[in-house]
Amino acid sequence: MMDDRIVAEGSTGRAEQLQARVAELFERLPMLCGFYVTPELDVIELSVHTWPGWVPGRQLHDEIRDALEDLVFDDSEQTAELLQGRTFARAFH
């Protein structure tokens, strides 16, 4: 879920918080497969695994955005840098 780039940037504590928040998000939303966070911190390209024909509504986008905004609010600039332009995906092993 997290890549080496984040740890290499010396933001290990914030990266761990971000990793925990994203893992919590995937646990709470079992249909969520992945999402992309734009450089403007918008959540787009939402991927879900559900029944055919169901399209995720704005509520799912908002729930993901709200979960990530809590982190950005606590430590705005450095955490925002960790989020910008990243894809987050559920890992299956």
CSV table of C-alpha atoms in Angstrom, one decimal:
chain,number,residue,atom,x,y,z
A,1,MET,CA,0.0,0.0,0.0
A,2,MET,CA,2.8,2.5,0.8
A,3,ASP,CA,5.8,2.8,-1.4
A,4,ASP,CA,9.5,3.3,-0.5
A,5,ARG,CA,9.4,6.9,-1.7
A,6,ILE,CA,7.5,8.0,1.4
A,7,VAL,CA,9.9,6.4,3.9
A,8,ALA,CA,12.9,7.7,1.9
A,9,GLU,CA,11.5,11.3,2.3
A,10,GLY,CA,12.1,11.1,6.1
A,11,SER,CA,8.4,11.3,6.9
A,12,THR,CA,8.2,7.9,8.6
A,13,GLY,CA,5.8,9.0,11.4
A,14,ARG,CA,3.4,10.8,9.1
A,15,ALA,CA,3.7,7.9,6.5
A,16,GLU,CA,2.8,5.4,9.2
A,17,GLN,CA,-0.3,7.6,10.2
A,18,LEU,CA,-1.3,7.8,6.6
A,19,GLN,CA,-0.8,4.0,6.1
A,20,ALA,CA,-2.9,3.3,9.2
A,21,ARG,CA,-5.7,5.7,8.0
A,22,VAL,CA,-5.8,4.2,4.6
A,23,ALA,CA,-5.8,0.6,6.0
A,24,GLU,CA,-8.7,1.6,8.3
A,25,LEU,CA,-10.5,3.0,5.3
A,26,PHE,CA,-10.2,-0.2,3.3
A,27,GLU,CA,-11.3,-2.2,6.3
A,28,ARG,CA,-14.4,0.0,6.8
A,29,LEU,CA,-15.3,0.0,3.1
A,30,PRO,CA,-14.8,-3.7,1.9
A,31,MET,CA,-16.0,-2.8,-1.6
A,32,LEU,CA,-13.2,-0.3,-2.1
A,33,CYS,CA,-10.4,-1.5,-4.3
A,34,GLY,CA,-8.5,1.7,-4.8
A,35,PHE,CA,-8.5,5.4,-5.5
A,36,TYR,CA,-6.3,8.2,-6.8
A,37,VAL,CA,-5.6,11.5,-5.0
A,38,THR,CA,-4.9,14.4,-7.4
A,39,PRO,CA,-2.2,17.0,-6.7
A,40,GLU,CA,-5.2,19.2,-5.6
A,41,LEU,CA,-6.1,16.5,-3.0
A,42,ASP,CA,-9.3,15.5,-4.8
A,43,VAL,CA,-10.3,11.8,-4.7
A,44,ILE,CA,-10.9,10.5,-8.2
A,45,GLU,CA,-10.7,7.3,-10.2
A,46,LEU,CA,-12.5,5.4,-7.5
A,47,SER,CA,-12.4,1.6,-8.0
A,48,VAL,CA,-14.9,-0.6,-6.2
A,49,HIS,CA,-15.8,-4.3,-6.4
A,50,THR,CA,-19.5,-4.7,-6.2
A,51,TRP,CA,-22.5,-6.0,-8.2
A,52,PRO,CA,-22.8,-5.1,-11.9
A,53,GLY,CA,-24.3,-1.8,-12.7
A,54,TRP,CA,-23.7,-0.2,-9.3
A,55,VAL,CA,-21.8,3.1,-9.5
A,56,PRO,CA,-20.3,4.6,-6.4
A,57,GLY,CA,-22.1,7.8,-5.4
A,58,ARG,CA,-20.7,11.1,-4.2
A,59,GLN,CA,-21.1,9.8,-0.6
A,60,LEU,CA,-18.3,7.3,-1.1
A,61,HIS,CA,-16.0,9.9,-2.5
A,62,ASP,CA,-16.9,12.2,0.4
A,63,GLU,CA,-16.2,9.6,3.0
A,64,ILE,CA,-12.7,8.9,1.6
A,65,ARG,CA,-12.0,12.6,1.3
A,66,ASP,CA,-13.1,13.3,4.8
A,67,ALA,CA,-10.9,10.5,6.2
A,68,LEU,CA,-7.9,11.9,4.4
A,69,GLU,CA,-8.7,15.5,5.2
A,70,ASP,CA,-8.5,14.8,9.0
A,71,LEU,CA,-4.8,13.9,8.5
A,72,VAL,CA,-4.1,16.9,6.3
A,73,PHE,CA,-5.8,19.2,8.9
A,74,ASP,CA,-3.6,17.8,11.7
A,75,ASP,CA,-0.3,18.3,9.8
A,76,SER,CA,-1.3,20.0,6.6
A,77,GLU,CA,1.7,20.7,4.4
A,78,GLN,CA,3.8,17.6,5.0
A,79,THR,CA,0.9,15.2,5.0
A,80,ALA,CA,-0.6,16.8,1.9
A,81,GLU,CA,2.7,16.1,0.1
A,82,LEU,CA,2.4,12.4,1.0
A,83,LEU,CA,-1.1,12.3,-0.5
A,84,GLN,CA,-0.7,14.3,-3.7
A,85,GLY,CA,-0.7,12.4,-6.9
A,86,ARG,CA,-0.8,9.0,-5.3
A,87,THR,CA,-2.8,5.9,-6.0
A,88,PHE,CA,-3.9,3.8,-3.0
A,89,ALA,CA,-5.0,0.2,-3.6
A,90,ARG,CA,-6.1,-2.7,-1.5
A,91,ALA,CA,-3.4,-5.3,-1.3
A,92,PHE,CA,-4.4,-9.0,-1.5
A,93,HIS,CA,-1.8,-11.6,-0.5
